[in-house]
Coordinates of N, CA, C and O in Angstrom, one line a residue:
I1 N 107.5 93.0 91.8 CA 107.5 93.9 93.0 C 109.0 94.2 93.3 O 109.4 95.3 93.5
E2 N 109.8 93.2 93.4 CA 111.2 93.2 93.6 C 111.6 93.7 95.0 O 112.3 93.0 95.7
A3 N 111.3 94.9 95.4 CA 111.8 95.5 96.7 C 110.6 95.4 97.7 O 109.5 95.6 97.4
F4 N 111.0 95.1 98.9 CA 110.0 95.1 100.0 C 109.7 96.5 100.4 O 108.5 96.8 100.8
S5 N 110.6 97.4 100.3 CA 110.4 98.8 100.7 C 109.9 99.6 99.5 O 110.6 99.6 98.4
E6 N 108.9 100.4 99.6 CA 108.4 101.2 98.5 C 109.5 102.2 98.1 O 109.7 102.5 96.9
D7 N 110.2 102.7 99.1 CA 111.3 103.7 98.9 C 112.4 103.1 98.0 O 112.9 103.7 97.1
V8 N 112.9 101.9 98.4 CA 113.9 101.2 97.7 C 113.4 100.8 96.3 O 114.1 101.0 95.3
R9 N 112.2 100.4 96.2 CA 111.6 100.1 94.9 C 111.7 101.3 93.9 O 112.0 101.1 92.8
E10 N 111.3 102.4 94.4 CA 111.3 103.6 93.6 C 112.6 104.2 93.3 O 113.0 104.5 92.2
K11 N 113.4 104.5 94.4 CA 114.6 105.2 94.3 C 115.9 104.4 93.9 O 116.8 104.9 93.3
V12 N 115.9 103.1 94.2 CA 117.0 102.3 93.9 C 116.8 101.5 92.7 O 117.6 101.5 91.7
Y13 N 115.6 100.8 92.6 CA 115.4 99.9 91.5 C 114.6 100.7 90.3 O 114.4 100.1 89.3
R14 N 114.2 101.9 90.6 CA 113.5 102.8 89.7 C 112.2 102.1 89.2 O 111.9 102.2 88.0
R15 N 111.5 101.5 90.1 CA 110.2 100.9 89.8 C 109.2 101.8 90.4 O 109.0 101.7 91.6
K16 N 108.6 102.6 89.7 CA 107.6 103.6 90.3 C 106.2 103.0 90.4 O 105.3 103.4 89.7
M17 N 106.2 102.1 91.4 CA 104.9 101.4 91.6 C 104.7 101.2 93.1 O 105.4 100.5 93.8
S18 N 103.7 102.0 93.6 CA 103.4 101.9 95.0 C 102.7 100.7 95.4 O 102.1 100.0 94.5
N19 N 102.6 100.4 96.7 CA 101.8 99.2 97.1 C 100.4 99.3 96.7 O 99.8 98.3 96.2
K20 N 99.8 100.5 96.8 CA 98.4 100.7 96.4 C 98.2 100.4 94.9 O 97.3 99.7 94.5
K21 N 99.1 100.8 94.0 CA 99.0 100.6 92.6 C 99.2 99.1 92.3 O 98.5 98.5 91.5
I22 N 100.1 98.4 93.0 CA 100.3 97.0 92.8 C 99.0 96.2 93.1 O 98.6 95.4 92.4
I23 N 98.4 96.6 94.3 CA 97.2 95.9 94.7 C 96.1 96.1 93.6 O 95.4 95.2 93.2
E24 N 95.9 97.4 93.2 CA 94.9 97.7 92.2 C 95.1 96.8 90.9 O 94.2 96.3 90.4
K25 N 96.4 96.8 90.4 CA 96.6 96.1 89.2 C 96.5 94.6 89.3 O 96.0 93.9 88.4
T26 N 96.8 94.0 90.5 CA 96.7 92.6 90.7 C 95.2 92.2 90.8 O 94.8 91.1 90.4
L27 N 94.4 93.1 91.4 CA 93.0 92.8 91.5 C 92.3 92.7 90.1 O 91.4 91.9 89.8
I28 N 92.8 93.6 89.2 CA 92.3 93.5 87.8 C 92.7 92.2 87.1 O 91.9 91.5 86.5
L29 N 94.0 91.8 87.3 CA 94.4 90.5 86.7 C 93.7 89.3 87.3 O 93.3 88.4 86.6
N30 N 93.4 89.4 88.6 CA 92.6 88.4 89.3 C 91.2 88.2 88.7 O 90.7 87.1 88.6
K31 N 90.6 89.3 88.3 CA 89.2 89.2 87.7 C 89.2 88.4 86.5 O 88.2 87.8 86.2
F32 N 90.4 88.3 85.8 CA 90.5 87.5 84.6 C 91.1 86.1 84.8 O 91.6 85.5 83.9
N33 N 91.2 85.8 86.1 CA 91.8 84.5 86.5 C 93.2 84.3 86.1 O 93.6 83.2 85.7
I34 N 94.0 85.3 86.1 CA 95.4 85.2 85.7 C 96.2 84.9 87.0 O 96.1 85.7 88.0
Y35 N 96.9 83.8 87.0 CA 97.7 83.4 88.1 C 99.0 84.3 88.1 O 99.7 84.5 87.1
I36 N 99.3 84.9 89.3 CA 100.4 85.9 89.4 C 101.5 85.3 90.2 O 101.3 84.7 91.3
I37 N 102.7 85.4 89.7 CA 103.9 85.1 90.4 C 104.7 86.4 90.7 O 105.0 87.1 89.7
Y38 N 104.9 86.7 91.9 CA 105.6 87.9 92.3 C 107.1 87.6 92.5 O 107.4 86.6 93.2
D39 N 107.9 88.5 92.0 CA 109.3 88.4 92.2 C 109.8 89.4 93.3 O 109.4 90.5 93.4
F40 N 110.7 88.8 94.2 CA 111.3 89.7 95.3 C 112.8 89.5 95.2 O 113.3 88.4 94.9
I41 N 113.5 90.5 95.5 CA 115.0 90.5 95.6 C 115.4 90.6 97.0 O 115.1 91.6 97.7
H42 N 116.0 89.6 97.6 CA 116.4 89.6 98.9 C 117.9 90.0 99.0 O 118.6 90.1 98.0
D43 N 118.4 90.2 100.2 CA 119.8 90.4 100.5 C 120.2 91.8 100.0 O 121.4 92.0 99.8
N44 N 119.3 92.8 99.9 CA 119.7 94.1 99.6 C 120.1 94.8 100.9 O 119.3 94.8 101.9
P45 N 121.3 95.3 101.0 CA 121.8 95.9 102.3 C 121.0 97.1 102.8 O 121.1 97.5 103.9
L46 N 120.1 97.6 101.9 CA 119.3 98.7 102.3 C 118.0 98.3 102.9 O 117.2 99.1 103.4
E47 N 117.7 97.0 102.9 CA 116.4 96.5 103.4 C 116.7 95.6 104.6 O 117.6 94.8 104.6
S48 N 115.7 95.6 105.6 CA 115.9 94.8 106.8 C 114.7 93.9 106.9 O 113.7 94.0 106.2
A49 N 114.7 93.1 108.0 CA 113.6 92.2 108.3 C 112.3 93.1 108.6 O 111.2 92.7 108.3
K50 N 112.5 94.3 109.1 CA 111.4 95.2 109.4 C 110.7 95.6 108.1 O 109.5 95.8 108.0
D51 N 111.5 95.9 107.0 CA 111.0 96.2 105.7 C 110.2 95.0 105.1 O 109.1 95.2 104.5
I52 N 110.7 93.8 105.3 CA 109.9 92.6 104.8 C 108.6 92.5 105.6 O 107.6 92.2 105.0
E53 N 108.7 92.7 106.9 CA 107.5 92.6 107.7 C 106.5 93.7 107.3 O 105.3 93.4 107.1
K54 N 106.9 94.9 107.2 CA 106.0 96.0 106.8 C 105.4 95.7 105.4 O 104.2 95.9 105.2
C55 N 106.2 95.1 104.5 CA 105.6 94.8 103.2 C 104.6 93.7 103.3 O 103.5 93.7 102.6
F56 N 104.8 92.7 104.2 CA 103.8 91.7 104.4 C 102.4 92.3 104.8 O 101.4 92.0 104.2
W57 N 102.5 93.1 105.8 CA 101.2 93.7 106.4 C 100.6 94.8 105.5 O 99.4 94.9 105.4
N58 N 101.4 95.5 104.7 CA 100.9 96.6 103.9 C 100.6 96.2 102.5 O 99.9 96.9 101.8
L59 N 101.2 95.1 102.0 CA 101.0 94.7 100.6 C 100.5 93.2 100.5 O 99.5 93.0 100.0
I60 N 101.3 92.3 101.0 CA 101.1 90.9 100.7 C 99.7 90.4 101.1 O 99.0 89.8 100.3
V61 N 99.3 90.7 102.3 CA 98.0 90.2 102.8 C 96.8 90.8 102.0 O 95.7 90.3 102.1
H62 N 97.1 91.8 101.1 CA 96.0 92.4 100.3 C 96.0 91.8 98.9 O 95.2 92.2 98.1
L63 N 97.0 91.0 98.6 CA 97.1 90.4 97.2 C 96.1 89.3 97.0 O 95.9 88.5 98.0
P64 N 95.5 89.2 95.8 CA 94.6 88.0 95.6 C 95.4 86.7 95.5 O 96.6 86.7 95.1
R65 N 94.8 85.7 96.0 CA 95.4 84.4 96.0 C 94.5 83.5 95.1 O 93.3 83.8 95.0
P66 N 95.0 82.4 94.5 CA 96.3 81.9 94.6 C 97.3 82.7 93.9 O 97.0 83.4 92.9
C67 N 98.5 82.6 94.4 CA 99.7 83.3 93.8 C 100.9 82.5 94.3 O 100.8 81.6 95.1
S68 N 102.1 82.9 93.8 CA 103.3 82.4 94.4 C 104.4 83.4 94.3 O 104.2 84.5 93.7
F69 N 105.5 83.1 94.9 CA 106.6 84.1 94.9 C 107.9 83.4 94.4 O 108.2 82.3 94.7
N70 N 108.6 84.2 93.6 CA 110.0 83.9 93.2 C 110.9 84.8 94.1 O 110.7 86.0 94.1
N71 N 111.8 84.1 94.8 CA 112.7 84.9 95.7 C 114.1 84.7 95.2 O 114.6 83.6 95.2
Y72 N 114.6 85.9 94.8 CA 116.0 85.9 94.3 C 116.9 86.7 95.2 O 116.5 87.5 96.0
S73 N 118.2 86.4 95.1 CA 119.2 87.1 95.9 C 119.9 88.1 95.1 O 120.2 87.9 93.9
L74 N 120.0 89.3 95.7 CA 120.7 90.4 94.9 C 122.1 90.0 94.7 O 122.9 89.7 95.6
S75 N 122.5 90.1 93.4 CA 123.9 89.8 93.0 C 124.5 91.2 92.7 O 123.9 92.0 92.0
H76 N 125.7 91.4 93.2 CA 126.5 92.6 93.0 C 127.4 92.4 91.8 O 128.5 91.8 91.9
L77 N 126.9 92.9 90.6 CA 127.7 92.7 89.4 C 128.7 93.8 89.3 O 128.5 94.9 89.7
P78 N 129.9 93.4 88.8 CA 131.0 94.4 88.7 C 130.7 95.6 87.8 O 130.0 95.5 86.8
K79 N 131.1 96.7 88.3 CA 131.1 98.0 87.5 C 129.6 98.4 87.1 O 129.4 99.0 86.1
T80 N 128.7 98.1 88.0 CA 127.3 98.6 87.8 C 127.1 99.7 88.8 O 127.8 99.8 89.8
E81 N 126.1 100.6 88.5 CA 125.9 101.7 89.3 C 125.5 101.3 90.8 O 126.1 101.9 91.7
L82 N 124.7 100.3 90.9 CA 124.3 99.9 92.3 C 125.5 99.3 93.1 O 125.7 99.6 94.2
T83 N 126.3 98.5 92.4 CA 127.5 97.9 93.1 C 128.5 99.0 93.5 O 129.0 99.0 94.6
D84 N 128.7 99.9 92.6 CA 129.6 101.0 92.9 C 129.1 101.8 94.0 O 129.9 102.2 94.9
R85 N 127.8 102.1 94.1 CA 127.2 102.8 95.2 C 127.4 102.1 96.5 O 127.8 102.7 97.5
F86 N 127.1 100.8 96.5 CA 127.2 100.0 97.8 C 128.7 99.9 98.2 O 129.0 100.0 99.4
L87 N 129.6 99.8 97.3 CA 131.0 99.8 97.6 C 131.4 101.2 98.3 O 132.1 101.2 99.3
K88 N 131.0 102.2 97.6 CA 131.4 103.6 98.1 C 130.8 103.8 99.5 O 131.4 104.4 100.3
E89 N 129.6 103.3 99.7 CA 128.9 103.5 101.0 C 129.4 102.5 102.1 O 129.0 102.6 103.2
G90 N 130.2 101.6 101.7 CA 130.7 100.6 102.6 C 129.7 99.5 103.0 O 129.8 98.8 104.0
R91 N 128.7 99.3 102.2 CA 127.6 98.3 102.5 C 128.0 97.0 102.0 O 127.5 96.0 102.5
I92 N 129.0 96.9 101.1 CA 129.5 95.6 100.6 C 131.0 95.8 100.4 O 131.5 97.0 100.5
T93 N 131.7 94.7 100.3 CA 133.2 94.8 100.0 C 133.4 94.2 98.6 O 132.5 93.6 98.0
K94 N 134.6 94.2 98.1 CA 135.0 93.6 96.8 C 134.7 92.1 96.9 O 134.5 91.5 95.8
N95 N 134.8 91.5 98.0 CA 134.6 90.1 98.2 C 133.1 89.7 97.9 O 132.8 88.5 97.7
D96 N 132.2 90.7 97.9 CA 130.8 90.4 97.7 C 130.4 90.5 96.2 O 129.3 90.2 95.8
I97 N 131.3 90.9 95.3 CA 131.1 91.1 93.9 C 131.1 89.8 93.1 O 132.0 88.9 93.4
V98 N 130.2 89.6 92.2 CA 130.2 88.4 91.4 C 131.5 88.3 90.7 O 132.0 89.2 90.1
G99 N 132.0 87.1 90.7 CA 133.4 86.8 90.1 C 134.3 86.5 91.2 O 135.3 85.8 91.1
V100 N 134.1 87.2 92.4 CA 134.9 86.9 93.6 C 134.0 86.1 94.5 O 134.4 85.0 95.0
S101 N 132.8 86.5 94.7 CA 131.8 85.8 95.6 C 131.1 84.7 94.8 O 130.8 84.9 93.6
E102 N 130.9 83.6 95.4 CA 130.2 82.5 94.8 C 128.7 82.5 95.2 O 127.9 81.6 94.8
K103 N 128.3 83.5 95.9 CA 126.9 83.6 96.4 C 125.9 83.5 95.2 O 124.9 82.9 95.3
G104 N 126.2 84.2 94.1 CA 125.3 84.2 93.0 C 125.1 82.8 92.4 O 124.0 82.5 91.8
L105 N 126.1 81.9 92.6 CA 125.9 80.6 92.1 C 125.1 79.7 93.0 O 124.3 78.9 92.6
V106 N 125.2 79.9 94.4 CA 124.5 79.1 95.3 C 123.2 79.7 95.8 O 122.4 79.0 96.4
Q107 N 123.0 81.0 95.5 CA 121.8 81.6 96.1 C 121.1 82.5 95.0 O 120.5 83.5 95.3
W108 N 121.1 82.1 93.8 CA 120.4 82.8 92.7 C 118.9 82.8 93.2 O 118.2 83.8 93.2
N109 N 118.4 81.6 93.5 CA 117.1 81.4 94.1 C 117.3 81.3 95.6 O 118.2 80.5 96.1
V110 N 116.6 82.1 96.4 CA 116.8 82.1 97.9 C 116.4 80.8 98.5 O 115.3 80.3 98.2
T111 N 117.3 80.2 99.3 CA 116.9 79.0 100.0 C 117.2 79.3 101.5 O 118.0 80.1 101.9
P112 N 116.6 78.5 102.4 CA 116.9 78.7 103.8 C 118.2 78.1 104.2 O 118.6 78.3 105.4
N113 N 118.9 77.5 103.3 CA 120.2 76.9 103.7 C 121.4 77.9 103.6 O 122.5 77.5 104.0
Y114 N 121.1 79.1 103.2 CA 122.2 80.1 103.2 C 122.1 80.9 104.5 O 121.0 81.2 105.0
Q115 N 123.2 81.3 105.0 CA 123.3 82.0 106.2 C 122.6 83.4 106.1 O 123.1 84.3 105.4
R116 N 121.5 83.5 106.9 CA 120.7 84.8 106.9 C 120.2 85.0 108.3 O 120.1 84.0 109.1
D117 N 119.9 86.2 108.6 CA 119.3 86.5 109.9 C 118.0 85.7 110.1 O 117.2 85.5 109.2
K118 N 117.8 85.1 111.3 CA 116.6 84.3 111.5 C 115.3 85.0 111.3 O 114.3 84.5 110.9
K119 N 115.3 86.3 111.5 CA 114.1 87.1 111.3 C 113.7 87.2 109.8 O 112.6 87.1 109.4
I120 N 114.8 87.2 109.0 CA 114.5 87.2 107.5 C 114.1 85.8 107.1 O 113.2 85.7 106.3
L121 N 114.7 84.8 107.6 CA 114.3 83.4 107.3 C 112.8 83.2 107.7 O 112.1 82.5 107.0
F122 N 112.5 83.8 108.8 CA 111.1 83.7 109.3 C 110.1 84.2 108.2 O 109.1 83.6 107.8
W123 N 110.4 85.4 107.7 CA 109.5 86.1 106.8 C 109.5 85.3 105.4 O 108.5 85.3 104.7
I124 N 110.7 84.8 105.0 CA 110.7 84.0 103.8 C 109.7 82.8 103.9 O 108.9 82.5 103.0
A125 N 109.7 82.1 105.1 CA 108.8 81.0 105.3 C 107.3 81.5 105.3 O 106.5 80.8 104.8
V126 N 107.1 82.7 106.0 CA 105.7 83.2 106.0 C 105.2 83.5 104.6 O 104.1 83.2 104.2
Y127 N 106.0 84.1 103.8 CA 105.6 84.4 102.4 C 105.3 83.2 101.6 O 104.4 83.1 100.9
N128 N 106.1 82.1 101.9 CA 105.9 80.9 101.2 C 104.6 80.3 101.6 O 103.8 79.8 100.8
L129 N 104.2 80.4 102.9 CA 103.0 79.9 103.4 C 101.8 80.6 102.8 O 100.7 80.1 102.5
F130 N 102.0 81.9 102.6 CA 100.9 82.8 102.0 C 100.6 82.3 100.6 O 99.4 82.2 100.2
G131 N 101.6 81.9 99.8 CA 101.3 81.5 98.4 C 101.2 80.0 98.1 O 100.8 79.7 97.0
I132 N 101.5 79.2 99.1 CA 101.5 77.8 98.8 C 100.2 77.2 98.5 O 99.2 77.5 99.2
Q133 N 100.1 76.3 97.5 CA 98.9 75.6 97.2 C 99.1 74.1 97.5 O 100.1 73.6 97.0
I134 N 98.2 73.5 98.2 CA 98.3 72.1 98.5 C 97.3 71.4 97.6 O 96.1 71.7 97.7
K135 N 97.8 70.5 96.8 CA 96.9 69.7 95.9 C 96.6 68.4 96.6 O 97.5 67.7 97.0
F136 N 95.3 68.1 96.6 CA 94.9 66.9 97.3 C 93.6 66.4 96.6 O 92.7 67.1 96.4
N137 N 93.7 65.1 96.1 CA 92.5 64.5 95.4 C 92.0 65.4 94.3 O 90.8 65.5 94.1
G138 N 93.0 65.9 93.5 CA 92.6 66.7 92.3 C 92.1 68.1 92.6 O 91.7 68.8 91.7
R139 N 92.1 68.5 93.9 CA 91.7 69.9 94.2 C 92.9 70.6 94.9 O 93.8 70.0 95.4
S140 N 92.8 71.9 94.8 CA 93.9 72.8 95.4 C 93.3 73.5 96.6 O 92.2 74.0 96.6
F141 N 94.1 73.5 97.6 CA 93.8 74.2 98.9 C 94.9 75.2 99.2 O 96.1 74.9 98.9
M142 N 94.5 76.3 99.8 CA 95.5 77.2 100.4 C 95.4 77.3 101.9 O 94.3 77.1 102.4
I143 N 96.5 77.6 102.5 CA 96.4 77.8 104.0 C 95.5 79.0 104.2 O 95.8 80.1 103.6
P144 N 94.5 78.9 105.0 CA 93.7 80.1 105.2 C 94.5 81.3 105.7 O 95.4 81.2 106.4
L145 N 94.1 82.5 105.2 CA 94.8 83.7 105.4 C 94.9 84.0 106.9 O 95.9 84.5 107.4
F146 N 93.8 83.7 107.7 CA 93.9 84.0 109.1 C 95.0 83.1 109.8 O 95.6 83.5 110.8
V147 N 95.3 81.9 109.3 CA 96.3 81.1 109.8 C 97.7 81.7 109.5 O 98.6 81.8 110.3
V148 N 97.8 82.1 108.2 CA 99.1 82.8 107.8 C 99.4 84.0 108.7 O 100.5 84.2 109.2
K149 N 98.3 84.8 108.9 CA 98.5 86.0 109.7 C 98.8 85.7 111.2 O 99.6 86.3 111.8
F150 N 98.2 84.6 111.7 CA 98.5 84.1 113.0 C 100.0 83.8 113.1 O 100.7 84.2 114.1
I151 N 100.5 83.0 112.2 CA 101.9 82.6 112.2 C 102.8 83.8 112.1 O 103.8 83.9 112.8
A152 N 102.4 84.8 111.3 CA 103.2 86.0 111.1 C 103.2 86.8 112.5 O 104.3 87.3 112.8
R153 N 102.1 86.8 113.2 CA 102.1 87.5 114.5 C 103.0 86.8 115.6 O 103.4 87.4 116.5
T154 N 103.2 85.5 115.4 CA 104.0 84.7 116.4 C 105.5 85.2 116.3 O 106.2 85.1 117.3
R155 N 105.9 85.6 115.2 CA 107.3 86.0 114.9 C 108.3 84.8 115.3 O 109.4 85.1 115.7
S156 N 107.8 83.6 115.2 CA 108.6 82.5 115.6 C 109.0 81.7 114.4 O 108.2 81.2 113.6
Y157 N 110.3 81.7 114.1 CA 110.8 81.0 113.0 C 110.5 79.5 113.1 O 110.2 78.8 112.1
F158 N 110.5 79.0 114.3 CA 110.2 77.6 114.5 C 108.8 77.3 114.1 O 108.6 76.3 113.4
V159 N 107.8 78.1 114.4 CA 106.4 77.9 114.1 C 106.3 78.0 112.6 O 105.6 77.1 111.9
A160 N 106.8 79.0 111.9 CA 106.7 79.2 110.5 C 107.4 78.0 109.7 O 106.8 77.5 108.8
K161 N 108.5 77.6 110.2 CA 109.2 76.5 109.5 C 108.5 75.2 109.7 O 108.4 74.4 108.8
L162 N 107.9 75.0 110.9 CA 107.1 73.8 111.2 C 105.9 73.7 110.2 O 105.7 72.7 109.6
F163 N 105.2 74.8 110.1 CA 104.0 74.8 109.1 C 104.5 74.6 107.7 O 103.9 73.9 106.9
D164 N 105.6 75.2 107.4 CA 106.2 75.1 106.0 C 106.5 73.6 105.8 O 106.2 73.0 104.7
R165 N 107.2 72.9 106.7 CA 107.5 71.5 106.6 C 106.3 70.6 106.5 O 106.2 69.7 105.7
L166 N 105.3 70.9 107.4 CA 104.0 70.2 107.4 C 103.3 70.2 106.0 O 102.8 69.2 105.5
T167 N 103.3 71.4 105.4 CA 102.6 71.6 104.1 C 103.4 70.8 103.1 O 102.8 70.2 102.2
A168 N 104.7 70.8 103.2 CA 105.6 70.0 102.2 C 105.3 68.5 102.3 O 105.2 67.8 101.3
I169 N 105.1 68.1 103.6 CA 104.8 66.7 103.8 C 103.4 66.3 103.2 O 103.3 65.3 102.5
V170 N 102.4 67.1 103.5 CA 101.1 66.9 103.0 C 101.1 66.9 101.4 O 100.5 66.0 100.8
Q171 N 101.9 67.9 100.9 CA 102.0 67.9 99.4 C 102.6 66.7 98.9 O 102.2 66.1 97.9
A172 N 103.7 66.2 99.5 CA 104.4 65.0 99.0 C 103.5 63.8 99.1 O 103.5 63.0 98.2
F173 N 102.7 63.7 100.2 CA 101.8 62.6 100.3 C 100.7 62.6 99.2 O 100.4 61.6 98.6
S174 N 100.2 63.8 99.0 CA 99.1 63.9 98.0 C 99.6 63.6 96.6 O 98.9 63.2 95.7
E175 N 100.9 63.9 96.3 CA 101.5 63.6 95.0 C 102.0 62.2 94.9 O 102.5 61.8 93.9
G176 N 102.0 61.5 96.0 CA 102.5 60.1 96.0 C 104.0 60.0 96.0 O 104.6 59.0 95.6
K177 N 104.7 61.1 96.4 CA 106.1 61.2 96.4 C 106.8 61.2 97.8 O 108.0 61.4 97.9
F178 N 106.0 61.0 98.8 CA 106.5 61.1 100.2 C 107.7 60.1 100.4 O 108.8 60.5 100.8
W179 N 107.5 58.8 100.1 CA 108.5 57.9 100.5 C 109.7 58.0 99.6 O 110.9 57.8 100.0
S180 N 109.6 58.4 98.3 CA 110.7 58.6 97.5 C 111.6 59.8 98.0 O 112.8 59.8 97.9
K181 N 110.9 60.8 98.5 CA 111.6 62.0 99.0 C 112.3 61.6 100.3 O 113.5 62.1 100.6
V182 N 111.7 60.8 101.1 CA 112.3 60.3 102.4 C 113.6 59.5 102.0 O 114.7 59.7 102.6
K183 N 113.5 58.6 101.1 CA 114.6 57.8 100.7 C 115.7 58.7 100.1 O 116.9 58.5 100.5
T184 N 115.4 59.6 99.3 CA 116.4 60.5 98.8 C 117.1 61.3 99.9 O 118.4 61.4 99.9
K185 N 116.4 61.8 100.8 CA 117.0 62.6 101.9 C 117.9 61.6 102.8 O 119.0 62.0 103.2
Y186 N 117.4 60.4 103.0 CA 118.1 59.4 103.8 C 119.4 59.1 103.2 O 120.5 59.1 103.8
F187 N 119.4 58.8 101.9 CA 120.6 58.4 101.2 C 121.6 59.5 101.0 O 122.8 59.4 101.1
R188 N 121.1 60.7 100.8 CA 121.9 61.9 100.7 C 122.6 62.2 102.1 O 123.8 62.4 102.1
A189 N 121.9 62.0 103.2 CA 122.4 62.2 104.5 C 123.5 61.1 104.8 O 124.5 61.4 105.4
K190 N 123.2 59.9 104.4 CA 124.1 58.8 104.7 C 125.4 58.9 103.9 O 126.5 58.6 104.5
T191 N 125.4 59.5 102.7 CA 126.6 59.6 101.9 C 127.4 60.8 102.4 O 128.6 60.8 102.1
T192 N 126.9 61.7 103.1 CA 127.6 62.9 103.6 C 128.3 62.6 105.0 O 129.1 63.4 105.5
I193 N 127.8 61.5 105.6 CA 128.3 61.2 107.0 C 129.7 60.6 106.9 O 130.1 59.9 106.1

């Protein structure tokens, strides 16, 4: 999918695939029990939290589950058409280009630890909740869609992050890794103090 905005998807990334077409094609794959992983590119200066929200309501909630998301950060590679365009438009500076910027090294995969607008962090957490599978006693469970939609309607980063953390705790317990993860976080925190 890559772009949250259909317009950016088509005109910038040259992916001529509407939300409607994506939904149609994923429903076909779902009929054959094919697990789908969707790729998204974050940090595009042409897209905002409103674009991410619109994509959630117009596309994501219509996708078959289970599924998951790969969230990548847009890297501005030197001497590429897109980088040159963004430089010319003043959307980025030379300090944002790979080779000068270290963002590509620390944010190839999007994490909540990188400085972003709280509204965008909220939607990253909501997308994660939409796709997350909790394995317990040999079975997989998903957070019910009505719960994910409820969290989306709260627009509260705290609520989304709380649910995200709770699902991670339940997952760690079900995998028998909870205490080892607690010890790892404790010792990591202790060594940085």
